[in-house]
XYZ file of N, CA and C in Angstrom:
681
model
N -3.817 30.984 -32.277
C -3.808 31.382 -30.861
C -2.815 32.534 -30.665
N -3.236 33.643 -30.045
C -2.332 34.779 -29.820
C -1.110 34.356 -29.018
N -0.002 35.051 -29.240
C 1.254 34.718 -28.582
C 1.111 34.793 -27.070
N 0.385 35.857 -26.581
C 0.269 36.021 -25.130
C -0.506 34.861 -24.496
N -1.485 34.304 -25.287
C -2.258 33.174 -24.779
C -1.383 31.937 -24.648
N -0.533 31.725 -25.669
C 0.395 30.593 -25.630
C 1.354 30.727 -24.448
N 1.841 31.937 -24.263
C 2.784 32.177 -23.174
C 2.132 31.937 -21.819
N 0.867 32.397 -21.680
C 0.140 32.211 -20.427
C -0.110 30.738 -20.166
N -0.480 29.999 -21.244
C -0.750 28.578 -21.096
C 0.520 27.823 -20.697
N 1.638 28.212 -21.322
C 2.907 27.580 -20.980
C 3.312 27.862 -19.547
N 3.073 29.109 -19.115
C 3.402 29.494 -17.743
C 2.514 28.748 -16.757
N 1.230 28.590 -17.107
C 0.288 27.880 -16.244
C 0.700 26.418 -16.101
N 1.084 25.789 -17.235
C 1.512 24.388 -17.196
C 2.756 24.219 -16.321
N 3.676 25.183 -16.433
C 4.889 25.138 -15.631
C 4.567 25.275 -14.149
N 3.589 26.156 -13.850
C 3.182 26.388 -12.467
C 2.535 25.139 -11.868
N 1.774 24.415 -12.724
C 1.061 23.231 -12.248
C 1.990 22.025 -12.082
N 3.151 22.058 -12.725
C 4.083 20.954 -12.610
C 4.779 20.949 -11.250
N 5.120 19.764 -10.793
C 5.885 19.612 -9.559
C 7.151 18.831 -9.895
N 7.997 18.650 -8.917
C 9.207 17.862 -9.132
C 8.932 16.400 -8.806
N 9.444 15.506 -9.632
C 9.355 14.077 -9.352
C 10.080 13.813 -8.036
N 9.447 13.157 -7.075
C 10.078 12.945 -5.768
C 11.291 12.017 -5.816
N 11.468 11.296 -6.930
C 12.580 10.353 -7.034
C 13.797 10.938 -7.741
N 13.573 11.861 -8.677
C 14.709 12.394 -9.443
C 14.704 13.915 -9.574
N 13.627 14.561 -9.108
C 13.491 16.024 -9.105
C 13.267 16.624 -10.488
N 13.003 15.806 -11.511
C 12.632 16.359 -12.808
C 11.236 16.976 -12.704
N 10.974 18.015 -13.512
C 9.636 18.589 -13.564
C 8.677 17.589 -14.194
N 7.487 17.478 -13.618
C 6.488 16.542 -14.148
C 5.087 16.994 -13.763
N 4.092 16.812 -14.639
C 2.702 17.127 -14.290
C 2.058 16.009 -13.465
N 2.729 14.865 -13.384
C 2.206 13.716 -12.650
C 3.020 13.500 -11.370
N 2.676 12.478 -10.617
C 3.434 12.200 -9.395
C 4.889 11.885 -9.723
N 5.092 11.019 -10.727
C 6.432 10.643 -11.147
C 6.679 11.106 -12.586
N 7.937 11.368 -12.909
C 8.281 11.695 -14.286
C 8.184 10.425 -15.135
N 8.257 10.576 -16.453
C 8.139 9.427 -17.347
C 9.238 8.401 -17.098
N 10.460 8.893 -16.833
C 11.588 7.990 -16.620
C 11.353 7.127 -15.370
N 10.985 7.758 -14.263
C 10.786 7.016 -13.015
C 9.552 6.132 -13.083
N 8.524 6.558 -13.807
C 7.354 5.710 -14.007
C 7.737 4.425 -14.723
N 8.615 4.558 -15.723
C 9.098 3.385 -16.454
C 9.871 2.448 -15.525
N 10.692 3.033 -14.635
C 11.443 2.233 -13.672
C 10.497 1.492 -12.723
N 9.440 2.178 -12.300
C 8.456 1.545 -11.419
C 7.729 0.407 -12.136
N 7.299 0.671 -13.358
C 6.538 -0.336 -14.099
C 7.369 -1.575 -14.397
N 8.691 -1.424 -14.438
C 9.554 -2.591 -14.671
C 9.519 -3.562 -13.482
N 9.040 -3.076 -12.330
C 8.914 -3.929 -11.132
C 7.564 -4.647 -11.074
N 6.648 -4.299 -11.977
C 5.290 -4.839 -11.970
C 5.306 -6.346 -12.239
N 4.626 -7.095 -11.380
C 4.581 -8.555 -11.514
C 3.624 -8.979 -12.634
N 4.056 -9.932 -13.436
C 3.192 -10.454 -14.493
C 2.046 -11.265 -13.901
N 2.331 -11.949 -12.798
C 1.298 -12.742 -12.126
C 1.179 -12.278 -10.674
N 0.359 -11.263 -10.409
C 0.255 -10.732 -9.046
C -0.383 -11.691 -8.048
N -0.961 -12.785 -8.522
C -1.631 -13.742 -7.626
C -0.779 -14.970 -7.330
N 0.526 -14.914 -7.632
C 1.344 -16.121 -7.464
C 1.472 -16.543 -6.005
N 1.172 -15.633 -5.076
C 1.198 -15.977 -3.649
C -0.215 -16.116 -3.065
N -1.204 -16.180 -3.935
C -2.589 -16.268 -3.462
C -2.909 -17.709 -3.081
N -2.475 -18.100 -1.891
C -2.685 -19.456 -1.400
C -2.705 -19.436 0.121
N -3.345 -20.429 0.690
C -3.439 -20.540 2.147
C -2.068 -20.896 2.729
N -1.777 -20.515 3.978
C -2.727 -19.962 4.955
C -2.944 -18.452 4.854
N -2.129 -17.736 4.052
C -2.311 -16.305 3.906
C -2.215 -15.920 2.432
N -3.353 -15.838 1.728
C -3.325 -15.430 0.328
C -2.827 -13.978 0.186
N -1.866 -13.770 -0.715
C -1.284 -12.442 -0.922
C -1.368 -12.065 -2.395
N -1.833 -10.841 -2.650
C -1.903 -10.274 -3.991
C -0.892 -9.124 -4.032
N 0.103 -9.220 -4.897
C 1.146 -8.201 -4.910
C 1.269 -7.497 -6.249
N 1.376 -6.165 -6.204
C 1.510 -5.420 -7.463
C 2.895 -5.574 -8.079
N 3.939 -5.458 -7.239
C 5.289 -5.445 -7.789
C 6.301 -6.166 -6.927
N 7.466 -6.347 -7.502
C 8.584 -6.964 -6.794
C 9.345 -5.887 -6.026
N 9.644 -6.178 -4.776
C 10.271 -5.189 -3.894
C 11.759 -5.042 -4.223
N 12.046 -4.124 -5.106
C 13.417 -3.859 -5.524
C 13.420 -2.690 -6.493
N 14.605 -2.244 -6.878
C 14.728 -1.203 -7.891
C 13.946 0.056 -7.577
N 13.253 0.548 -8.601
C 12.507 1.798 -8.479
C 11.376 1.726 -7.473
N 10.748 0.552 -7.324
C 9.634 0.430 -6.390
C 10.123 0.509 -4.945
N 11.230 -0.145 -4.660
C 11.808 -0.073 -3.318
C 12.183 1.360 -2.978
N 12.751 2.055 -3.941
C 13.147 3.443 -3.726
C 11.929 4.339 -3.514
N 10.869 4.107 -4.295
C 9.652 4.912 -4.162
C 9.024 4.741 -2.783
N 8.976 3.519 -2.290
C 8.388 3.252 -0.973
C 9.221 3.897 0.133
N 10.545 3.801 0.016
C 11.420 4.428 1.013
C 11.268 5.947 0.996
N 11.185 6.527 -0.191
C 11.012 7.981 -0.313
C 9.691 8.414 0.284
N 8.639 7.651 0.018
C 7.314 7.936 0.561
C 7.356 7.975 2.082
N 7.965 6.975 2.691
C 7.913 6.816 4.144
C 8.891 7.703 4.895
N 10.079 7.872 4.332
C 11.145 8.522 5.109
C 11.509 9.930 4.626
N 10.977 10.330 3.461
C 11.228 11.686 2.957
C 9.962 12.524 2.905
N 8.935 12.086 3.647
C 7.679 12.841 3.747
C 7.068 13.137 2.375
N 6.798 12.070 1.636
C 6.195 12.206 0.303
C 4.915 11.364 0.237
N 3.885 11.753 1.009
C 2.672 10.921 1.064
C 1.928 10.814 -0.259
N 2.162 11.755 -1.181
C 1.465 11.692 -2.469
C 1.841 10.430 -3.252
N 3.004 9.866 -2.958
C 3.417 8.628 -3.627
C 2.434 7.498 -3.319
N 1.895 7.490 -2.101
C 0.948 6.445 -1.698
C -0.285 6.431 -2.586
N -0.727 7.619 -3.014
C -1.922 7.694 -3.869
C -1.678 6.970 -5.185
N -0.525 7.225 -5.800
C -0.217 6.591 -7.083
C -0.011 5.092 -6.923
N 0.692 4.674 -5.874
C 0.910 3.249 -5.651
C -0.407 2.523 -5.371
N -1.302 3.175 -4.627
C -2.618 2.592 -4.367
C -3.441 2.456 -5.640
N -3.276 3.432 -6.528
C -3.973 3.377 -7.818
C -3.433 2.224 -8.668
N -2.103 2.072 -8.698
C -1.490 0.948 -9.417
C -2.052 -0.380 -8.903
N -2.082 -0.513 -7.577
C -2.567 -1.745 -6.955
C -4.039 -1.985 -7.281
N -4.838 -0.922 -7.215
C -6.264 -1.039 -7.500
C -6.555 -1.411 -8.944
N -5.830 -0.807 -9.879
C -6.043 -1.116 -11.297
C -5.696 -2.573 -11.603
N -4.628 -3.053 -10.974
C -4.238 -4.446 -11.192
C -5.227 -5.400 -10.530
N -5.753 -5.001 -9.369
C -6.777 -5.825 -8.710
C -8.002 -5.962 -9.616
N -8.422 -4.889 -10.248
C -9.579 -4.946 -11.138
C -9.334 -5.852 -12.340
N -8.102 -5.884 -12.811
C -7.775 -6.672 -13.997
C -7.493 -8.140 -13.681
N -6.839 -8.386 -12.541
C -6.311 -9.732 -12.301
C -6.646 -10.322 -10.935
N -7.573 -9.713 -10.237
C -7.922 -10.212 -8.905
C -8.487 -11.623 -8.963
N -8.084 -12.483 -8.027
C -8.676 -13.819 -7.966
C -10.083 -13.805 -7.372
N -10.519 -12.629 -6.858
C -11.839 -12.515 -6.217
C -12.570 -11.285 -6.734
N -12.685 -11.147 -8.043
C -13.219 -9.921 -8.638
C -14.663 -9.622 -8.260
N -15.483 -10.643 -8.157
C -16.915 -10.425 -7.965
C -17.336 -10.403 -6.497
N -16.387 -10.441 -5.607
C -16.716 -10.562 -4.192
C -16.746 -9.189 -3.523
N -17.743 -8.970 -2.679
C -17.809 -7.754 -1.873
C -16.841 -7.887 -0.694
N -16.019 -6.872 -0.502
C -14.996 -6.929 0.535
C -14.952 -5.630 1.316
N -14.379 -5.700 2.515
C -14.099 -4.502 3.311
C -12.581 -4.387 3.419
N -12.052 -3.275 2.956
C -10.598 -3.071 2.921
C -10.132 -2.434 4.231
N -9.128 -3.055 4.844
C -8.589 -2.571 6.119
C -7.067 -2.414 6.004
N -6.531 -1.225 6.193
C -5.079 -1.053 6.150
C -4.410 -1.555 7.422
N -3.168 -2.011 7.291
C -2.367 -2.367 8.463
C -2.051 -1.068 9.210
N -2.348 -1.001 10.508
C -2.188 0.262 11.239
C -0.756 0.513 11.722
N -0.456 1.776 11.956
C 0.758 2.185 12.660
C 0.395 2.501 14.101
N 1.371 2.397 14.990
C 1.143 2.856 16.359
C 0.965 4.374 16.326
N 0.063 4.929 17.153
C -0.191 6.378 17.129
C 1.080 7.237 17.225
N 2.046 6.815 18.029
C 3.263 7.607 18.172
C 4.082 7.580 16.883
N 4.108 6.431 16.217
C 4.834 6.306 14.945
C 4.137 7.111 13.852
N 2.806 7.072 13.846
C 2.063 7.831 12.847
C 2.235 9.335 13.059
N 2.266 9.756 14.313
C 2.478 11.174 14.614
C 3.859 11.617 14.151
N 4.832 10.762 14.348
C 6.204 11.065 13.943
C 6.317 11.165 12.421
N 5.701 10.220 11.709
C 5.778 10.202 10.251
C 4.824 11.208 9.634
N 3.691 11.424 10.279
C 2.705 12.356 9.746
C 1.572 11.685 9.000
N 1.719 10.411 8.715
C 0.681 9.670 7.990
C 0.971 8.180 8.101
N -0.070 7.376 7.845
C 0.095 5.933 7.729
C 0.038 5.589 6.250
N 1.159 5.171 5.701
C 1.225 4.918 4.254
C 0.236 3.841 3.821
N 0.016 2.830 4.658
C -0.930 1.768 4.303
C -2.351 2.316 4.184
N -2.704 3.255 5.054
C -4.043 3.859 5.008
C -4.218 4.691 3.742
N -3.191 5.442 3.354
C -3.277 6.255 2.136
C -3.346 5.368 0.894
N -2.574 4.294 0.895
C -2.627 3.338 -0.213
C -4.017 2.716 -0.298
N -4.575 2.347 0.867
C -5.905 1.730 0.909
C -6.984 2.691 0.401
N -6.867 3.970 0.753
C -7.837 4.964 0.282
C -7.841 5.036 -1.245
N -6.656 5.135 -1.826
C -6.553 5.215 -3.279
C -6.988 3.907 -3.932
N -6.643 2.792 -3.310
C -7.048 1.468 -3.792
C -8.576 1.374 -3.869
N -9.243 1.858 -2.825
C -10.707 1.796 -2.786
C -11.347 2.787 -3.752
N -10.737 3.952 -3.932
C -11.236 4.903 -4.923
C -11.188 4.298 -6.322
N -10.170 3.480 -6.570
C -9.989 2.858 -7.887
C -10.900 1.662 -8.079
N -11.043 0.841 -7.044
C -11.796 -0.418 -7.175
C -13.273 -0.291 -6.819
N -13.620 0.737 -6.038
C -14.994 0.865 -5.563
C -15.290 0.020 -4.346
N -14.274 -0.638 -3.781
C -14.486 -1.447 -2.579
C -14.650 -0.551 -1.348
N -15.312 -1.088 -0.340
C -15.574 -0.338 0.895
C -14.314 -0.273 1.751
N -14.033 0.898 2.300
C -12.852 1.116 3.131
C -13.245 1.281 4.596
N -12.503 0.608 5.471
C -12.662 0.831 6.906
C -11.268 1.099 7.490
N -10.959 2.385 7.632
C -9.639 2.810 8.112
C -9.358 2.287 9.514
N -10.376 2.242 10.361
C -10.187 1.895 11.772
C -10.618 0.467 12.108
N -10.431 -0.439 11.163
C -10.768 -1.835 11.436
C -9.791 -2.493 12.394
N -8.543 -2.032 12.346
C -7.501 -2.535 13.238
C -6.795 -1.361 13.892
N -6.208 -1.600 15.052
C -5.379 -0.576 15.680
C -4.145 -1.241 16.290
N -3.060 -0.495 16.329
C -1.824 -1.001 16.931
C -1.735 -0.459 18.342
N -1.768 -1.352 19.314
C -1.835 -0.930 20.718
C -0.496 -1.055 21.432
N 0.484 -1.668 20.750
C 1.814 -1.799 21.341
C 2.846 -1.258 20.377
N 3.717 -0.403 20.871
C 4.776 0.136 20.019
C 5.819 -0.955 19.799
N 6.164 -1.179 18.541
C 7.082 -2.265 18.208
C 8.338 -1.736 17.543
N 9.359 -2.591 17.494
C 10.575 -2.244 16.780
C 10.327 -2.316 15.278
N 11.186 -1.664 14.501
C 11.100 -1.749 13.039
C 11.312 -3.202 12.622
N 10.394 -3.733 11.826
C 10.428 -5.141 11.459
C 11.656 -5.518 10.627
N 12.114 -4.587 9.768
C 13.172 -4.948 8.820
C 14.516 -5.233 9.495
N 14.674 -4.844 10.773
C 15.952 -5.086 11.455
C 15.925 -6.389 12.260
N 14.797 -7.112 12.218
C 14.628 -8.311 13.038
C 14.628 -9.582 12.198
N 14.967 -10.693 12.839
C 14.865 -11.992 12.176
C 13.391 -12.404 12.124
N 13.113 -13.487 11.405
C 11.727 -13.944 11.257
C 11.095 -14.278 12.609
N 11.844 -14.996 13.470
C 11.292 -15.353 14.780
C 11.131 -14.120 15.672
N 12.073 -13.193 15.559
C 11.988 -11.959 16.340
C 10.805 -11.112 15.901
N 10.483 -11.156 14.616
C 9.349 -10.378 14.101
C 8.047 -10.850 14.734
N 7.882 -12.155 14.852
C 6.652 -12.697 15.436
C 6.525 -12.310 16.906
N 7.644 -12.406 17.648
C 7.629 -11.999 19.059
C 7.356 -10.505 19.191
N 7.928 -9.731 18.280
C 7.777 -8.276 18.287
C 6.311 -7.871 18.136
N 5.566 -8.673 17.370
C 4.171 -8.336 17.062
C 3.156 -9.005 17.986
N 3.633 -9.817 18.917
C 2.712 -10.496 19.830
C 1.888 -9.472 20.609
N 0.578 -9.582 20.493
C -0.368 -8.689 21.188
C -0.189 -7.217 20.789
N 0.387 -6.964 19.609
C 0.603 -5.571 19.174
C -0.643 -4.980 18.512
N -1.514 -5.842 17.976
C -2.696 -5.379 17.248
C -3.968 -5.735 17.992
N -4.997 -4.931 17.761
C -6.315 -5.185 18.340
C -7.377 -4.801 17.323
N -8.554 -5.388 17.466
C -9.690 -4.998 16.612
C -10.007 -3.534 16.875
N -10.146 -2.774 15.810
C -10.364 -1.335 15.933
C -11.764 -0.977 16.415
N -11.908 0.283 16.752
C -13.177 0.785 17.303
C -14.337 0.564 16.348
N -14.102 0.725 15.056
C -15.183 0.569 14.074
C -15.763 -0.833 14.097
N -14.904 -1.853 14.175
C -15.379 -3.236 14.168
C -15.873 -3.669 15.542
N -15.418 -3.003 16.594
C -15.963 -3.319 17.924
C -17.418 -2.864 18.007
N -17.715 -1.740 17.350
C -19.102 -1.250 17.334
C -19.971 -2.100 16.423
N -19.408 -2.411 15.252
C -20.203 -3.161 14.276
C -19.276 -4.019 13.413
N -19.291 -5.330 13.591
C -18.439 -6.206 12.784
C -18.753 -6.043 11.292
N -17.791 -6.259 10.419
C -18.030 -6.094 8.979
C -19.013 -7.125 8.449
N -19.759 -6.732 7.416
C -20.748 -7.634 6.818
C -20.187 -8.345 5.588
N -18.872 -8.266 5.412
C -18.196 -8.927 4.295
C -16.778 -9.285 4.734
N -16.120 -10.206 4.038
C -14.745 -10.555 4.399
C -13.806 -9.343 4.288
N -12.738 -9.375 5.050
C -11.762 -8.285 5.075
C -10.620 -8.576 4.103
N -10.213 -7.542 3.375
C -8.989 -7.580 2.573
C -8.014 -6.602 3.213
N -6.927 -7.102 3.748
C -5.907 -6.246 4.348
C -5.082 -5.578 3.257
N -4.594 -4.383 3.529
C -3.741 -3.667 2.576
C -2.508 -3.146 3.295
N -1.344 -3.321 2.666
C -0.095 -2.803 3.220
C 0.829 -2.401 2.080
N 1.924 -1.720 2.439
C 2.866 -1.310 1.392
C 3.784 -2.447 0.982
N 4.302 -3.217 1.958
C 5.266 -4.273 1.658
C 4.871 -5.578 2.359
N 5.030 -6.687 1.639
C 4.878 -8.011 2.234
C 6.244 -8.692 2.201
N 6.769 -9.054 3.381
C 8.070 -9.726 3.438
C 7.890 -11.117 4.042
N 8.065 -11.244 5.360
C 7.886 -12.559 6.001
C 6.422 -12.871 6.291
N 5.587 -11.850 6.278
C 4.173 -12.064 6.571
C 3.833 -11.984 8.041
N 4.804 -11.649 8.896
C 4.552 -11.632 10.340
C 3.463 -10.627 10.710
N 3.526 -9.436 10.117
C 2.530 -8.401 10.433
C 1.151 -8.821 9.964
N 1.067 -9.298 8.722
C -0.227 -9.712 8.171
C -0.811 -10.882 8.954
N 0.033 -11.842 9.338
C -0.455 -12.997 10.105
C -0.993 -12.561 11.462
N -0.320 -11.592 12.080
C -0.796 -11.067 13.356
C -2.154 -10.386 13.180
N -2.322 -9.650 12.067
C -3.598 -8.982 11.787
C -4.710 -10.004 11.553
N -4.401 -11.037 10.791
C -5.388 -12.088 10.513
C -5.815 -12.769 11.813
N -4.848 -13.113 12.643
C -5.139 -13.775 13.915
C -6.031 -12.899 14.798
N -5.694 -11.611 14.865
C -6.459 -10.676 15.697
C -7.908 -10.585 15.236
N -8.120 -10.474 13.942
C -9.479 -10.353 13.410
C -10.252 -11.665 13.572
N -9.587 -12.783 13.307
C -10.278 -14.073 13.404
C -10.684 -14.388 14.839
N -9.909 -13.890 15.816
C -10.260 -14.092 17.220
C -11.610 -13.446 17.549
N -11.981 -12.445 16.765
C -13.276 -11.777 16.951
C -14.317 -12.265 15.956
N -14.020 -13.375 15.295
C -14.979 -13.958 14.371
C -15.075 -13.253 13.032
N -14.066 -12.479 12.679
C -14.064 -11.727 11.421
C -13.266 -12.486 10.372
N -13.873 -12.728 9.236
C -13.237 -13.465 8.150
C -12.275 -12.570 7.387
N -11.070 -13.081 7.120
C -10.073 -12.350 6.337
C -9.811 -13.105 5.039
N -10.016 -12.437 3.913
C -9.796 -13.064 2.613
C -8.307 -13.196 2.311
N -7.538 -12.129 2.568
C -6.115 -12.136 2.267
C -5.538 -10.744 2.395
N -4.377 -10.552 1.781
C -3.650 -9.288 1.833
C -3.338 -8.814 0.426
N -3.537 -7.514 0.186
C -3.090 -6.879 -1.056
C -1.954 -5.933 -0.696
N -0.793 -6.119 -1.316
C 0.383 -5.310 -1.010
C 0.951 -4.701 -2.281
N 1.454 -3.493 -2.156
C 2.087 -2.842 -3.310
C 3.312 -3.628 -3.753
N 4.117 -4.072 -2.792
C 5.361 -4.774 -3.116
C 5.495 -6.044 -2.301
N 6.057 -7.067 -2.921
C 6.352 -8.302 -2.195
C 7.824 -8.650 -2.363
N 8.438 -9.022 -1.253
C 9.848 -9.394 -1.271
C 10.031 -10.897 -1.438
N 8.933 -11.617 -1.601
C 8.985 -13.070 -1.755
C 9.152 -13.403 -3.232
N 10.162 -14.185 -3.566
C 10.441 -14.510 -4.961
C 9.487 -15.575 -5.471
N 9.424 -15.689 -6.781
C 8.586 -16.711 -7.401
C 9.042 -18.100 -6.988
N 8.094 -19.016 -6.775
C 8.496 -20.402 -6.501
C 9.157 -21.002 -7.744
N 10.083 -21.909 -7.548
C 10.834 -22.477 -8.671
C 10.027 -23.494 -9.451
N 9.061 -24.137 -8.811
C 8.282 -25.167 -9.512
C 7.119 -24.529 -10.259
């Protein structure tokens, strides 16, 4: 290969590289190899350990370390591309270890209030859901739910305050008001903590006769049961 061709190829590769949003190293992927390793260390060996009633939850990773940092960077440092990679991680694990692999589902992201989404510029749950569906082939309905009441940030509230905060905050979205889904709903969100948001979503959908299978979340803050 001529020297000028090698130089051009090297320059092109450098041009195509971006900075890792977590450490600013040059990388051709969303994350550099080092940060990818940190993220993968958060990956749960048994993502279905919370798949039980009344709210079955499928979680990709444990909410801590590199994963916690990635989610915070995505949401608060305007890095929506992180959602695509996290959604892909979640989708690949769903294909490998889902407790409901053969079931047809409609994927619905947990919504943000319009004012919050305008402020942030995107709904991270919707972007994660898009990538999740691209990976799994499941049907996506972005507007299955809508947030009609502006609420306080959940992480600053106690468990009881979270439930009060979300009372009447969600409604069935325009898409499902026109035509209810022909398959059970799988909710998607970035983080599962107390479950207040997901429970509110389930209640809202069930009030309209819509079946909810469970929730798929990138990260769960709930530890493994001891037994």
